[in-house]
Structure formats: C-alpha cells, structure tokens
XYZ file of C-alpha atoms in Angstrom:
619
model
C 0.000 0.000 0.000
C 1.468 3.136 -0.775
C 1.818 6.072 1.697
C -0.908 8.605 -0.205
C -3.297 5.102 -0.406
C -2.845 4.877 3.647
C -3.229 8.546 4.249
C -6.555 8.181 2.592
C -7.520 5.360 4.516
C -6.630 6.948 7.884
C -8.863 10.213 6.590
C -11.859 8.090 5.476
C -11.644 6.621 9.286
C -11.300 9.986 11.003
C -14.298 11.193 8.716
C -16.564 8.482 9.262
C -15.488 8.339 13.330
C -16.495 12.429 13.243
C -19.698 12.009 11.167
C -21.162 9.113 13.482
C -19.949 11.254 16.671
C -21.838 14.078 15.051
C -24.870 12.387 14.053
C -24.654 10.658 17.867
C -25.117 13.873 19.448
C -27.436 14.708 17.012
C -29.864 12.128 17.613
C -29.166 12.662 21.514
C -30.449 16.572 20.771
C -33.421 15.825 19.213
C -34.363 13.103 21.599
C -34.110 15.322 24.743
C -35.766 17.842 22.758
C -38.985 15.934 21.774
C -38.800 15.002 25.967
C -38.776 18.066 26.693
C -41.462 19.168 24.319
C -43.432 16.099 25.405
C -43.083 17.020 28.644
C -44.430 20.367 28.040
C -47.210 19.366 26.300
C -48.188 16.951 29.285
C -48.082 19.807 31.800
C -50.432 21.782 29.631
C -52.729 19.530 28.812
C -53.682 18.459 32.544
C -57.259 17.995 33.296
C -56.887 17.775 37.017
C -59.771 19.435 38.690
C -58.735 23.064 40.567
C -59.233 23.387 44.061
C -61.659 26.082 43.408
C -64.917 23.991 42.012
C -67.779 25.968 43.148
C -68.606 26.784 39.620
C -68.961 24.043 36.418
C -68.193 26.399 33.735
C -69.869 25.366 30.194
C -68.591 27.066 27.149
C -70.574 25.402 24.415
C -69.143 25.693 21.240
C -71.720 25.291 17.693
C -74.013 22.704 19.377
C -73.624 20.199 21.714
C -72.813 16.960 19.767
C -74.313 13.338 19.953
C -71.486 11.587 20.443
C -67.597 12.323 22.475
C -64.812 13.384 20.230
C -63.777 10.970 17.616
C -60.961 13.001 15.732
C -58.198 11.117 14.011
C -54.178 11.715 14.353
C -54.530 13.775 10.901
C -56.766 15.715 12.246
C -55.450 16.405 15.475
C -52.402 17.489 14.186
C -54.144 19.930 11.821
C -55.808 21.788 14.349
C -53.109 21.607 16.878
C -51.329 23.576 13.334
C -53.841 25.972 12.999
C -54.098 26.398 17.067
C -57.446 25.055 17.236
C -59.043 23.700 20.477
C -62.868 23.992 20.980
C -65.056 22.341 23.794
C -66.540 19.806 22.608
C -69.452 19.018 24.435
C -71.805 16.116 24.042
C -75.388 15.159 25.104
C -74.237 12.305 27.544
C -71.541 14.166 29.065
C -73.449 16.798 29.643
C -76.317 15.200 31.400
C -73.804 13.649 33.511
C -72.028 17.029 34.744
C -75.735 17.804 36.203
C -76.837 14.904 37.610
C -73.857 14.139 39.679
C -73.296 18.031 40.378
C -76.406 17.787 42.178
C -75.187 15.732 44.558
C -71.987 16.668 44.655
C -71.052 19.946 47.721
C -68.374 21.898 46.450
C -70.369 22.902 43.491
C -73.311 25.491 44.104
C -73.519 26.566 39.890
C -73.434 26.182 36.257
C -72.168 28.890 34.507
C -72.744 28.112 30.811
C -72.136 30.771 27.787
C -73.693 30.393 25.015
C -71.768 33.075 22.601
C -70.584 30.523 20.219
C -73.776 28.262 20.138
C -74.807 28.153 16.941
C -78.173 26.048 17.691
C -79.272 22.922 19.860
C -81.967 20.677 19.185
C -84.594 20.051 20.732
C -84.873 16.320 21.018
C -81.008 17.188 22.675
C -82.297 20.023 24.957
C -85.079 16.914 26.487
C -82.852 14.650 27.191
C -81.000 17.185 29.542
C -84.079 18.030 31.060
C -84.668 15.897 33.950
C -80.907 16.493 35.013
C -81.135 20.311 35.014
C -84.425 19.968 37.298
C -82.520 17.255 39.505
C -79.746 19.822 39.792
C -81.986 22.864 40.594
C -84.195 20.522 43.236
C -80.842 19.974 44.891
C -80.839 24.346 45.292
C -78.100 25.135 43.191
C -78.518 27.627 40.022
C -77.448 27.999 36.326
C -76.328 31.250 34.812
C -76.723 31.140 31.388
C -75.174 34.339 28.937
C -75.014 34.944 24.975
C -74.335 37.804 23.000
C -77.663 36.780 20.933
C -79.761 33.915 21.433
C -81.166 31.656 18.477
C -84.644 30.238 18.976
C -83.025 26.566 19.942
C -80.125 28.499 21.972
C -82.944 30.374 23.599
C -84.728 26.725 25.026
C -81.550 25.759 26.866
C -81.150 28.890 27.684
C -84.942 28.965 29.008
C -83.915 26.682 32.147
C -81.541 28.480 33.813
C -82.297 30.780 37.188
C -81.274 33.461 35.447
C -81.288 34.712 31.600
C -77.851 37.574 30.771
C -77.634 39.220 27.281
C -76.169 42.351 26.379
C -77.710 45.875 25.484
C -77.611 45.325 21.710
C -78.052 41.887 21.876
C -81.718 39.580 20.865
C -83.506 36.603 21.105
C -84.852 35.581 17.428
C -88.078 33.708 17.438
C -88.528 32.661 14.046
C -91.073 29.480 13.970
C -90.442 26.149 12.538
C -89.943 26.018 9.052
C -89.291 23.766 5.954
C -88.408 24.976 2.593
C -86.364 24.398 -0.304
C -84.968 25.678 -3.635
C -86.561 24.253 -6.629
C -84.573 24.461 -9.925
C -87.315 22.818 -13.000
C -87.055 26.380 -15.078
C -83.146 26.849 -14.448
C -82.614 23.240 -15.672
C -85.153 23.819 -18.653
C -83.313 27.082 -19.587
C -79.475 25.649 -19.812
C -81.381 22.688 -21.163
C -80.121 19.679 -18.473
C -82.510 17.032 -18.453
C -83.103 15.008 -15.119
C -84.637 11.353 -14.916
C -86.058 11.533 -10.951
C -87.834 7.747 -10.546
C -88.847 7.112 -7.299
C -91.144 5.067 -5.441
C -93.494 6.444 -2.770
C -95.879 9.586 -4.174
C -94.411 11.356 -0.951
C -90.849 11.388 -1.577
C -90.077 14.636 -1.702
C -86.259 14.715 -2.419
C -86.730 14.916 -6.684
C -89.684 17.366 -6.305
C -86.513 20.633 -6.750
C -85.853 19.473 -9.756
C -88.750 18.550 -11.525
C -91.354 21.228 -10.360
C -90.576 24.870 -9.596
C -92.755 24.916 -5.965
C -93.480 22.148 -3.036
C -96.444 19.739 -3.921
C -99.462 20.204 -2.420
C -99.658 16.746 -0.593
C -95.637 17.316 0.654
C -96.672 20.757 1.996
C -99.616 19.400 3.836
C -97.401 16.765 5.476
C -94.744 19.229 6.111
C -97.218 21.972 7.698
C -98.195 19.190 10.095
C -94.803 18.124 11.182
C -93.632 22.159 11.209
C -96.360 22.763 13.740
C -96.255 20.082 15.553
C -92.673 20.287 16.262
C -93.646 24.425 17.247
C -95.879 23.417 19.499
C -93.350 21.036 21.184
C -91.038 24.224 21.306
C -93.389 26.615 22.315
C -94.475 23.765 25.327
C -90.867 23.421 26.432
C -90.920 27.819 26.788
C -93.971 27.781 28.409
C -93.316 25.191 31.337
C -89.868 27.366 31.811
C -91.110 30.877 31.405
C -94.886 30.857 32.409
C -95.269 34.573 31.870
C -93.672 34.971 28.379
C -95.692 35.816 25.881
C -93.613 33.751 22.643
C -96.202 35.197 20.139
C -94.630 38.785 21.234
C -91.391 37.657 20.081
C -91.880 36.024 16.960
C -89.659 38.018 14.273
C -91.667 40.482 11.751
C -94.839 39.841 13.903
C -97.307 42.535 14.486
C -96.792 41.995 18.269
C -92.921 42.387 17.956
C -92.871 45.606 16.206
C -95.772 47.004 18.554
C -93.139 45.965 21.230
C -90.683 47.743 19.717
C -92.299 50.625 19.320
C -93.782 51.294 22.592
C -90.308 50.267 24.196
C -87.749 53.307 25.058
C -84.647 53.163 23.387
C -83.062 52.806 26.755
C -84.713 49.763 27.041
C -84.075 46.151 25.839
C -87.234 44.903 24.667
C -86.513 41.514 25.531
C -85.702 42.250 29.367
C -89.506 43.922 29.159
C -91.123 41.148 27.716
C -89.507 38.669 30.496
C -87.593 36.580 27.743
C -84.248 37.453 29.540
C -83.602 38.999 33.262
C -80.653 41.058 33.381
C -79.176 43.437 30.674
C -75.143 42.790 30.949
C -72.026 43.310 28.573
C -70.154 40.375 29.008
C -67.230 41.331 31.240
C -69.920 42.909 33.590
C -71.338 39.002 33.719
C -68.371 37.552 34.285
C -67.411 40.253 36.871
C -70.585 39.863 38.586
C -70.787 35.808 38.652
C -67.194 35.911 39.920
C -68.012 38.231 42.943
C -71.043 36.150 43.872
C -68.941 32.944 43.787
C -65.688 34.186 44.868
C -63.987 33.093 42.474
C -61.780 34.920 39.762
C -62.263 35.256 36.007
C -59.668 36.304 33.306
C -59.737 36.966 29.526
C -58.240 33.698 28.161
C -56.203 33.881 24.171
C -56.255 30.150 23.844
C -59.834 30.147 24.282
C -60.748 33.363 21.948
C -62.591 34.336 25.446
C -63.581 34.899 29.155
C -62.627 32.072 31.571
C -63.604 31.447 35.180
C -60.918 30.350 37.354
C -63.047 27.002 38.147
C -63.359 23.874 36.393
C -64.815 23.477 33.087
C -67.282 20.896 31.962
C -64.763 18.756 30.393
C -62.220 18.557 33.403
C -65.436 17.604 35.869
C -66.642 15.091 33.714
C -62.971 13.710 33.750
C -63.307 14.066 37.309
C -66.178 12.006 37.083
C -65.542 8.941 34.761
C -61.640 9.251 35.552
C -61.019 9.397 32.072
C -62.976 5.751 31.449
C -65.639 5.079 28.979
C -67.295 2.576 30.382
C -70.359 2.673 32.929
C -71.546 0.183 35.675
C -69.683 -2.865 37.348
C -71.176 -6.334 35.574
C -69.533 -8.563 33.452
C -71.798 -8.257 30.839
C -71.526 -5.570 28.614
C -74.131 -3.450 26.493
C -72.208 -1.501 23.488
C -73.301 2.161 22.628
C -72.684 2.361 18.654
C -72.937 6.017 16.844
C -74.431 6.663 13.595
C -74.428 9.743 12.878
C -75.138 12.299 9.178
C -75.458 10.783 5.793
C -75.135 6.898 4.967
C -72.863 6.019 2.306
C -68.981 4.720 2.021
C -65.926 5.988 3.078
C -63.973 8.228 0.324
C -60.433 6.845 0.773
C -59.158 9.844 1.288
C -60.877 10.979 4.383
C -59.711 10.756 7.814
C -63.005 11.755 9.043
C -64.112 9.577 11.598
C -67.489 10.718 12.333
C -68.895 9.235 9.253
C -71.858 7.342 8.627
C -69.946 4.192 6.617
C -69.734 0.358 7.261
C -66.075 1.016 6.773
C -66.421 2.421 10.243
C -69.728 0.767 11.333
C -68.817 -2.931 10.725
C -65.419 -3.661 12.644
C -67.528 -2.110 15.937
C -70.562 -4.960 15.696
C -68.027 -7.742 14.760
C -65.789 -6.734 18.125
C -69.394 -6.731 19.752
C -70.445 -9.876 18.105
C -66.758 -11.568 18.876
C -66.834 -10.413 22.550
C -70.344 -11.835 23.213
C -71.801 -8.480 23.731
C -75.227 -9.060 25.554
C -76.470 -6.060 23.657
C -76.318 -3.169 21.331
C -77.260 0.577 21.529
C -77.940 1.866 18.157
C -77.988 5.572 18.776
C -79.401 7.308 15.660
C -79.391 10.843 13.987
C -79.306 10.507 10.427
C -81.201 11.200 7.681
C -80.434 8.027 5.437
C -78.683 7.893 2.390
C -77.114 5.097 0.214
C -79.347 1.870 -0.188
C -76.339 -0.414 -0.664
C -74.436 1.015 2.647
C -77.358 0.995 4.631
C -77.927 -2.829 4.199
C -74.171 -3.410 4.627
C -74.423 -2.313 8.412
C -78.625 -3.846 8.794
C -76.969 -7.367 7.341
C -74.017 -7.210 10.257
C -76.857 -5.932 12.811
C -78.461 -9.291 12.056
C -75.332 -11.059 11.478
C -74.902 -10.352 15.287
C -78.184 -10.775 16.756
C -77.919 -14.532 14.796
C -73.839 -15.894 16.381
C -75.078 -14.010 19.704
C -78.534 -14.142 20.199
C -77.964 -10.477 21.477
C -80.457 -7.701 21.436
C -80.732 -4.104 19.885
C -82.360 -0.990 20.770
C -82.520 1.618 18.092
C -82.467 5.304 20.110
C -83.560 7.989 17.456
C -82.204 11.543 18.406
C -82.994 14.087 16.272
C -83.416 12.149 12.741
C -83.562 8.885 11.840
C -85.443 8.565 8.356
C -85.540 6.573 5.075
C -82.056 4.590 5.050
C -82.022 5.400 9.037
C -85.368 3.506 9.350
C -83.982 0.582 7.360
C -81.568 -0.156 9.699
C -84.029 0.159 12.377
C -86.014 -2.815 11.139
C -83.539 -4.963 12.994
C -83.920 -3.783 16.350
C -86.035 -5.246 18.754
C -87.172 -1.821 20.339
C -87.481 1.472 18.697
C -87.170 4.520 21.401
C -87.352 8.175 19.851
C -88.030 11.408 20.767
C -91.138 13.347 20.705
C -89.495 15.528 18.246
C -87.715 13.122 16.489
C -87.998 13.011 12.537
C -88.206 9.351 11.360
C -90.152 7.410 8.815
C -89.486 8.646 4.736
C -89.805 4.610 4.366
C -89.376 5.146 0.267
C -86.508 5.360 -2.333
C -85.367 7.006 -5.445
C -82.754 7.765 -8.126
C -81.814 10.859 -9.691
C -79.654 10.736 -13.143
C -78.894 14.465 -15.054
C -78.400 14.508 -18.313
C -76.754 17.266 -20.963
C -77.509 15.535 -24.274
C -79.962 18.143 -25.565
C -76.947 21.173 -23.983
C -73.809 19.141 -25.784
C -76.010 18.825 -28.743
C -77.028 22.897 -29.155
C -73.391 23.869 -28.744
C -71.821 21.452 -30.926
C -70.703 18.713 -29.131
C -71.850 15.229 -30.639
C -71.185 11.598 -29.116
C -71.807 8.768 -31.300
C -70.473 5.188 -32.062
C -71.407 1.390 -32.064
C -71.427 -1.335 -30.139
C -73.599 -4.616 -29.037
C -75.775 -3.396 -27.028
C -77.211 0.091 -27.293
C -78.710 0.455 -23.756
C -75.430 0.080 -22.328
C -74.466 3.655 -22.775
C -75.287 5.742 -19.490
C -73.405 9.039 -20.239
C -74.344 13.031 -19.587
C -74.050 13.395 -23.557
C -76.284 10.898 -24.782
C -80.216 10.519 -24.311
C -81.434 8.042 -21.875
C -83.479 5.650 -23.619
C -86.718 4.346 -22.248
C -85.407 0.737 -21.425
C -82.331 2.420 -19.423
C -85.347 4.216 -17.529
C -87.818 1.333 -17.441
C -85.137 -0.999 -15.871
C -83.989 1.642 -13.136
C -87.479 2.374 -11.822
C -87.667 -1.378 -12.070
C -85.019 -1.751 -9.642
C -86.300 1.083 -7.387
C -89.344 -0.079 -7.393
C -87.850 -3.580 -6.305
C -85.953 -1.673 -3.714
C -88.983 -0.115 -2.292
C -90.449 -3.517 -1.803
C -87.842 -4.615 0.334
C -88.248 -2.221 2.293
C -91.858 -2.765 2.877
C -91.201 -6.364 3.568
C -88.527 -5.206 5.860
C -91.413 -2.782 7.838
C -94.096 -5.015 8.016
C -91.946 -8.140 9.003
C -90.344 -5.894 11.973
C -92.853 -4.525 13.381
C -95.583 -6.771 12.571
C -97.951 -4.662 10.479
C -100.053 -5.749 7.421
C -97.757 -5.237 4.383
C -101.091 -2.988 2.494
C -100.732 -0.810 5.967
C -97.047 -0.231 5.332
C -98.061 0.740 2.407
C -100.315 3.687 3.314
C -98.023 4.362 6.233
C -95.031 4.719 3.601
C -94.667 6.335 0.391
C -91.986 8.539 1.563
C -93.973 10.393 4.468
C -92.089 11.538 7.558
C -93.479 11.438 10.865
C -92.219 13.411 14.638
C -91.730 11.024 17.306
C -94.933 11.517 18.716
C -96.769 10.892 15.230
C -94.823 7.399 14.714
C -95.817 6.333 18.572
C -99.210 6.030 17.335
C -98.622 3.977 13.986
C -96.250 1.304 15.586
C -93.318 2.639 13.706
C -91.138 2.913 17.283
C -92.280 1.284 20.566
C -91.281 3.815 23.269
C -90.928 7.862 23.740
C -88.306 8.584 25.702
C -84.022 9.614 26.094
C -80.998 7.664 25.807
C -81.802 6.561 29.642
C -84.909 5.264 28.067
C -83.188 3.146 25.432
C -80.244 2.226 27.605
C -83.157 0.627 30.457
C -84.729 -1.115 27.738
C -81.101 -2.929 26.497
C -80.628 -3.924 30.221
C -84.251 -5.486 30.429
C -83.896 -6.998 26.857
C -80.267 -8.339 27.813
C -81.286 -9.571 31.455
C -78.398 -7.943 33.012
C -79.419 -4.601 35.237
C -75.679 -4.257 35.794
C -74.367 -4.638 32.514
C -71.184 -2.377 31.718
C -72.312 0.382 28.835
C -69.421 0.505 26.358
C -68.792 2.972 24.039
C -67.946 1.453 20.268
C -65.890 4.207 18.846
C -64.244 4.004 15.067
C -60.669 4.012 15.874
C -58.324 5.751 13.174
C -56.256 2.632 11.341
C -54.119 4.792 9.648
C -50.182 4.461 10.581
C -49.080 6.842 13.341
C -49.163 5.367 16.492
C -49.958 6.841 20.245
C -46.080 7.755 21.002
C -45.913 9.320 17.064
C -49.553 11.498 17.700
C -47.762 13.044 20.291
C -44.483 13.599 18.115
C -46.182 15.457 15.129
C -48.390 17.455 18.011
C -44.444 18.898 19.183
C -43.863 19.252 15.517
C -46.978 21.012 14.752
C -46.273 23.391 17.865
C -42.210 24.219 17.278
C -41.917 23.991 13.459
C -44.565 24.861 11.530
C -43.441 24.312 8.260
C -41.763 20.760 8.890
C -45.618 20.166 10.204
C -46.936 20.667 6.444
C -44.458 18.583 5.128
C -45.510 15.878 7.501
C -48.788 16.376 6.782
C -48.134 16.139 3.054
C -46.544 13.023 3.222
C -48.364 11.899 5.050
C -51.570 11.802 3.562
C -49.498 11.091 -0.278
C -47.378 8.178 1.460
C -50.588 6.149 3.871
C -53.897 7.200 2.684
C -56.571 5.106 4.461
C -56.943 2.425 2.106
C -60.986 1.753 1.836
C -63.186 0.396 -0.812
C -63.735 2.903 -3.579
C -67.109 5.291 -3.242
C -69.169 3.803 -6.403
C -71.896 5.363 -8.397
C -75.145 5.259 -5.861
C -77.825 4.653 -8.652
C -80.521 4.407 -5.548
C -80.890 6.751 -2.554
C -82.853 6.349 0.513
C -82.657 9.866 2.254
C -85.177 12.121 3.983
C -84.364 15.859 1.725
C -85.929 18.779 3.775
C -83.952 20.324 6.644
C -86.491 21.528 9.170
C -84.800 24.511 11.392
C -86.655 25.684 14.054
C-alpha cells in the first residue's frame, strides 16, 4: 500500500469516526428535545380538577354533539397547526355534569355561555331536562349568557335561574320552518334534463328538480310536522317561562314591532317582555358571577374568550368517569354504537371519523359480536342515504343478533329517516323522541343529463357497439329501457323495504303501504302507527337494552371508530411537538403523510338508488 493510499484510509476513518460522533449527538439533541417538548405538552394539557370547584363552567361551542370526540391523528395534528381547540361538548356528558353536580357539595352553579352556540336541538335540549331539574331541586342555580340567542339556543337557555344578554343583543323567534330551492325552469333554460324515478308519491327529495314549488300533498305533510314540532317548542318555553308571551317575540310579527315601538330606546325589549332577566355586557357578567362565587375570572387567548378560574365541563366530567368510557360494574356488557349524518362509504381519502360508513360501522358490531356483547345501543341521527351502505351495516346488525342471540335498541335523536329507518327494522325496540324526525320509508334515483346542452353547442357523441342500452353518459339521451329498468329496480328496492317494515314490526304489508310512500313522521306521530315502541331519552333506550339483555348491571361501552391509519400513540404526540415548534416541517408531515398512507378503503361507487329524507327543518 502506498503512503498517499494509507493517508486516505486513515482520513476516510477519522471522517466516518467524526460524522457518526456528530450524528450521535445529534440524535441525543433531538431526543431530549422531543422530551422536553413532550413534557411540556403533558403539563399543559392536565385535566386535574382546581381546588376552586364551586362553579362548572360550560362554554358550548356550535351545538352540543351526539357523540364524544372521535378526531383522528390527521386531524389532530391539523388543528393543533392551525391552534385550534374547541369544547366539545356532548349530550351524555353533559347530562352527567348535572346529575352528579347535584349531589356533589363543592359545586353550588353552572355557569354556561352560550356566545358561540350556533343552535341545539330540541330532542337534545329533552334529554338534559330531567338532570337540570334534579340539579336545581338539589338548590343550586345555572347562569346562562349569549351575545344573541337563536330560537333553539334560547330553550336551553330557558332553564336556567337566570337569563344575561347584552344591550344590543336579541332573542330571534322565528317558527319552525321547511323549505327548499326548486330548480325545473333553471334546468329547462341551460337545457339539463333530469330522470327523478322514485317510489313512494311522498318522496319529496326529486320534487326541486322537476317542479318549480313544493307539492301540495308534501306541503300538507310538512305543515303538520312544522307545527307540531312548534308546538313542542313553544311547550318546552312555556313550562320554563310561564309569563312569556312567545307570540310577542316572533320576528316580523305585528306583536314584535308594537313591542318595539312602545319600548324606550333605553330599554331592551326583551328584558320587558320577560324573555331574559338582566341586561349585561359580558365582562360585567363575568365580573358579577365571579363576585357572587368568589372566584376569579380572566380573559383567556387560547380560548378566543372569558374564563372562570373554576373547572370546566370537560375537566369535571374527567373528574367524574376518571377518564374511562365505560359505565356500571357487571360482566356483561351493552355496546353504545354512533351513527351519525349521511349513509354512504368511506372516500379513501378521508380521515373523518365521524362518518356514517360500514367502513367504520362494521369492525364495531363484529368486536361486539366476537366479545359476546349481551347487547347493542344503536344511537341514531341521520337522515339516510345510500341503499347499498345501509344494508351493509342492517346485514351485520343481524349477522350479530344470529352468532349471539344479542339484542338491539334503536335510540332515534334528532333524525332517523328513510335509510335510518332501514336499519331500524332490525332492532327489537325502537325509542325516539317526541321531536324526532323518522319514517321517509321510500326510495329514489336521480340521473342528469346534458344531451340536448352538448347537442345545441356542438358537441356530438356517437359510435357502435352490441348493445345500445349500455351507454349511461351526460351526452347521450337516456333511452326508455335504461329508464324502465332503473325504476324497475327502485321499485324492487322499495319492496324490500316494505317487507322489511311489516316483518319488523308486525304490520299488514297494504298498511305499510299507506303508512309509507316517503312520508315523515315526529316522534310523537310514529308512537301512534307502531313505527317505534317507546318515547323517551338515551336513559330510556339504555333501560330497555338492560331489560332486553337480562343484566341490570351490565357495563355500557362505548364502540368508537378508531383511526387505522399508521401513526401510532407515542408518534400522535411527536407530530403534536412538531406542529407546535416547526410549523413548516408540520406541512411537510402532513403532506406526506396523507401522499405516502392514505386510508386504504373500498372505492365510493356510483349510488344509482338513494334512501334519504331531503328537507332540513330549522326551528
């Protein structure tokens, strides 16, 4: 070897001694500085409860949900990114904080603010009900504030002691209402053609785009459901705020602008009709509610507003369930499973886990149906949607019932209509809500075409092959066998879902038949037809699983989706320091993240038939 040869070999050694030295104390840097970003993020995300816990401060963000928190990795590091961190607040959690408040000494209130409520419904708002009495029996009160109440804000708001809203702020009465857009002369002026078939003369969903106004037989049914569900409203003011007047309130009303007129202008009309008690800006409120309580209050950045120095709904109920999700002490164990907005499949693409899919549905009732689950919770608020998807989850439902002989209760919150009520055939007990929308038992397709649009502006499609019915495209005509044999398969659809009906709940298949055609019924309404057993609240449906499943002590399990994509526990908390101390390496993670391990699902094909209930009723 000569001597340049061995000075080259020593100088490879020294550089590849220095490099590994230098990448060692590398790695050794960036390990104690993800521990001691770890360890940061574990002192500041703490839900111990303070020492100060006469107040249960509730800051309800949008609504208050159905269902706890199911956000996957992706998504928590996006908003952890974008320094996002809302309550979220559910129905079940919240009913808890009052019931065991009640009993509970250190805690004489319930502060809740509802400035960034955007509505609650009212089937929601009932279910709290007997816990917010409970908690008043007991002596204790609720404060409730917003910078402007809605008209379903305004019913939660209706319990507490004692009603805050600012100078310039209102309370908007509106009524319950159902409309739509309907689009016949748009689509006849750009020339689109749509094929609607359907079965059921009250399915409602096709009428936008083959009329230009609502039917008269769907605006009969819908004026009877829009009233009924006011009157439920209006009962639920009434019982709350005896002397309130709610026809004085009512927005454009002759009463409201009499009101208005005879009130000074240093004067809040709705203090003078009795809607609210006290006239407050909101750092007065929270000045005055911490002086009652002793207790202080500060203007908090992460939360984009005013904090009490107490413990918030989310730490008590931690306090409470100790960070568990199960309930009760038995062996046996009753599972809670969500299903909640639109039914249809999972787009690949979306980390979403709140979705209404059997990608998400399925692998809960097989764990329930391998672990010998005694029984299932269905708990409902959807308005249906694909036919195929729909029977996916019904088929497991029964695939379960039949290896464990367990039962189901279907609970219906605020919707559960059209491919909602064909799961429900399975169960054997229905329990809704009074105001509960259910029923829309009917299907229907909808296919738009362009031909005669392609055709005026010069675009032509043409060509040959063996069978000309084939063809289902946007630029060529739909010819009457393509439409005979789609109604044909709706109309076979529809008939299942009779059959379905009538087997479950034991009616006369001709009675199905008058029940059906696409109506939609309130809780109340469907009582009386035998399309669900029992009014009543979660409570309701979870006593009913306990009877079915002979087991009063049965544990109640929550069956949550769990996100299957690649980043584990320990790497969550990672890409949280990431997203917190480098920003920009965040969006690369992100990036390749979501190019390198998508969530591989079944592809979202073409829904040719739909099963949904169309009209949003706000109230």
């Amino acid at each position: 070897m000569s001597f340049w040869k061995f000075l080259d070999l020593i100088g490879g050694i020294i550089t590849y001694v220095r490099n590994f030295v230098i990448n060692a104390f590398f790695l050794l840097f960036i390990f104690l500085f993800f521990i001691i970003i770890m360890a940061g993020l574990a002192t500041t995300s703490d839900d111990s409860v303070p020492e100060t816990n006469k107040i249960v401060f509730v800051d309800v963000h949008s609504t208050i949900y159905d269902a706890p928190r199911m956000e996957s990795r992706i998504e928590v590091l996006l908003n952890t990114i974008n320094g996002i961190h809302e309550e979220h607040i559910y129905t079940e959690q919240l009913k808890r904080i009052f019931d065991y408040a009640s009993t509970d000494d250190e805690v004489e209130a319930v502060v809740m603010d509802l400035s960034h409520t955007e509505s609650v419904r009212l089937d929601v708002i009932k279910s709290l009900e007997p816990a917010i009495e409970k908690f008043q029996k007991a002596g204790k009160r609720i404060y409730v504030y917003a910078d402007s109440y809605s008209q379903s804000t305004y019913a939660l708001a209706s319990y507490a002691d004692e009603i805050y809203l600012p100078k310039l702020g209102e309370v908007s009465i509106v009524g319950v209402n159902a409309r739509n857009l309907y689009f016949k002369d748009f689509l006849d002026n750009v020339e689109l053609t749509v094929f609607t078939p359907k079965a059921g003369t009250h399915k409602s969903a096709v009428e936008p785009f083959n009329r230009n106004d609502m039917s008269p037989q769907v605006k009969e049914e819908m004026g009877i459901i829009t009233s009924d569900l006011w009157n439920l409203y209006a009962d639920v003011i009434r019982k709350n705020r005896p002397d309130l007047r709610l026809e004085n309130l009512l927005f454009g009303s002759d009463n409201l602008i009499a009101l208005e007129e005879k009130t000074p202008f240093d004067k809040n009309i709705y203090q003078e009709s009795g809607a609210v008690d006290k006239i407050m800006s909101k750092n007065d409120f929270y000045e005055h509610i911490s002086k009652m309580y002793k207790v202080n209050f500060k203007y908090s950045s992460d939360k984009n507003g005013y904090d009490f120095d107490s413990t918030d709904a989310e730490q008590y109920f931690n306090s409470i369930v100790n960070n568990e999700r199960s309930l009760g002490k038995g062996l046996d164990k009753i599972g809670v499973i969500y299903g909640l907005g639109e039914i249809g499949y999972q787009d690949p693409n979306d980390s979403n886990l709140t979705t209404f899919t059997p990608e998400h549905i399925l692998p809960l009732i097989q764990k329930a149906t391998k672990d010998d689950y005694k029984a299932l919770i269905l708990y409902l608020n959807t308005p249906g949607g694909s036919v195929t998807a729909s029977e996916d989850i019904r088929s497991a439902l029964v695939n379960y019932k039949n290896k464990t002989n367990g039962k189901i209760v279907v609970y219906m919150s605020g919707m559960a209509a059209s491919g909602g009520y064909w799961i429900s055939t399975v169960a054997d007990t229905i329990v809704a809500q009074p105001s509960t929308i259910t029923g829309s038992i009917g299907v229907f397709g909808m296919l738009f075409n362009g031909s005669e649009l392609t055709e005026k502006i010069g675009i032509h499609e043409d060509g040959i092959g063996t069978n000309p019915d084939a063809n289902l495209s946007f630029t060529a005509p739909i010819t009457e066998n393509q439409k005979k044999l789609i109604q044909l398969e709706i109309n076979k659809t529809y008939a299942n879902f009779i059959r379905l009906v009538s087997d479950s709940r034991k009616l006369e298949r001709t009675k199905v038949e008058e029940l059906a055609q696409g109506r939609i019924y309130t809780g109340n309404q469907a009582l009386e037809i035998n399309l669900v057993d029992k009014i009543g609240s979660f409570d309701t449906a979870l006593d009913e699983a306990r009877k079915l499943a002979e087991s009063k002590n049965a544990r109640v399990v929550l069956l949550l989706p769990k996100d299957d994509n690649r980043v584990n526990a320990v790497s969550n908390v990672i890409v949280k320091a990431v997203a917190r101390y480098d920003r920009p390496m965040a969006l690369r993670l992100v990036d390749d993240f979501v190019r390198e391990h998508p969530v591989v699902k079944a592809a979202v094909s073409r829904e040719s038939q739909i099963m949904i209930q169309p009209y949003t009723i706000s109230y």
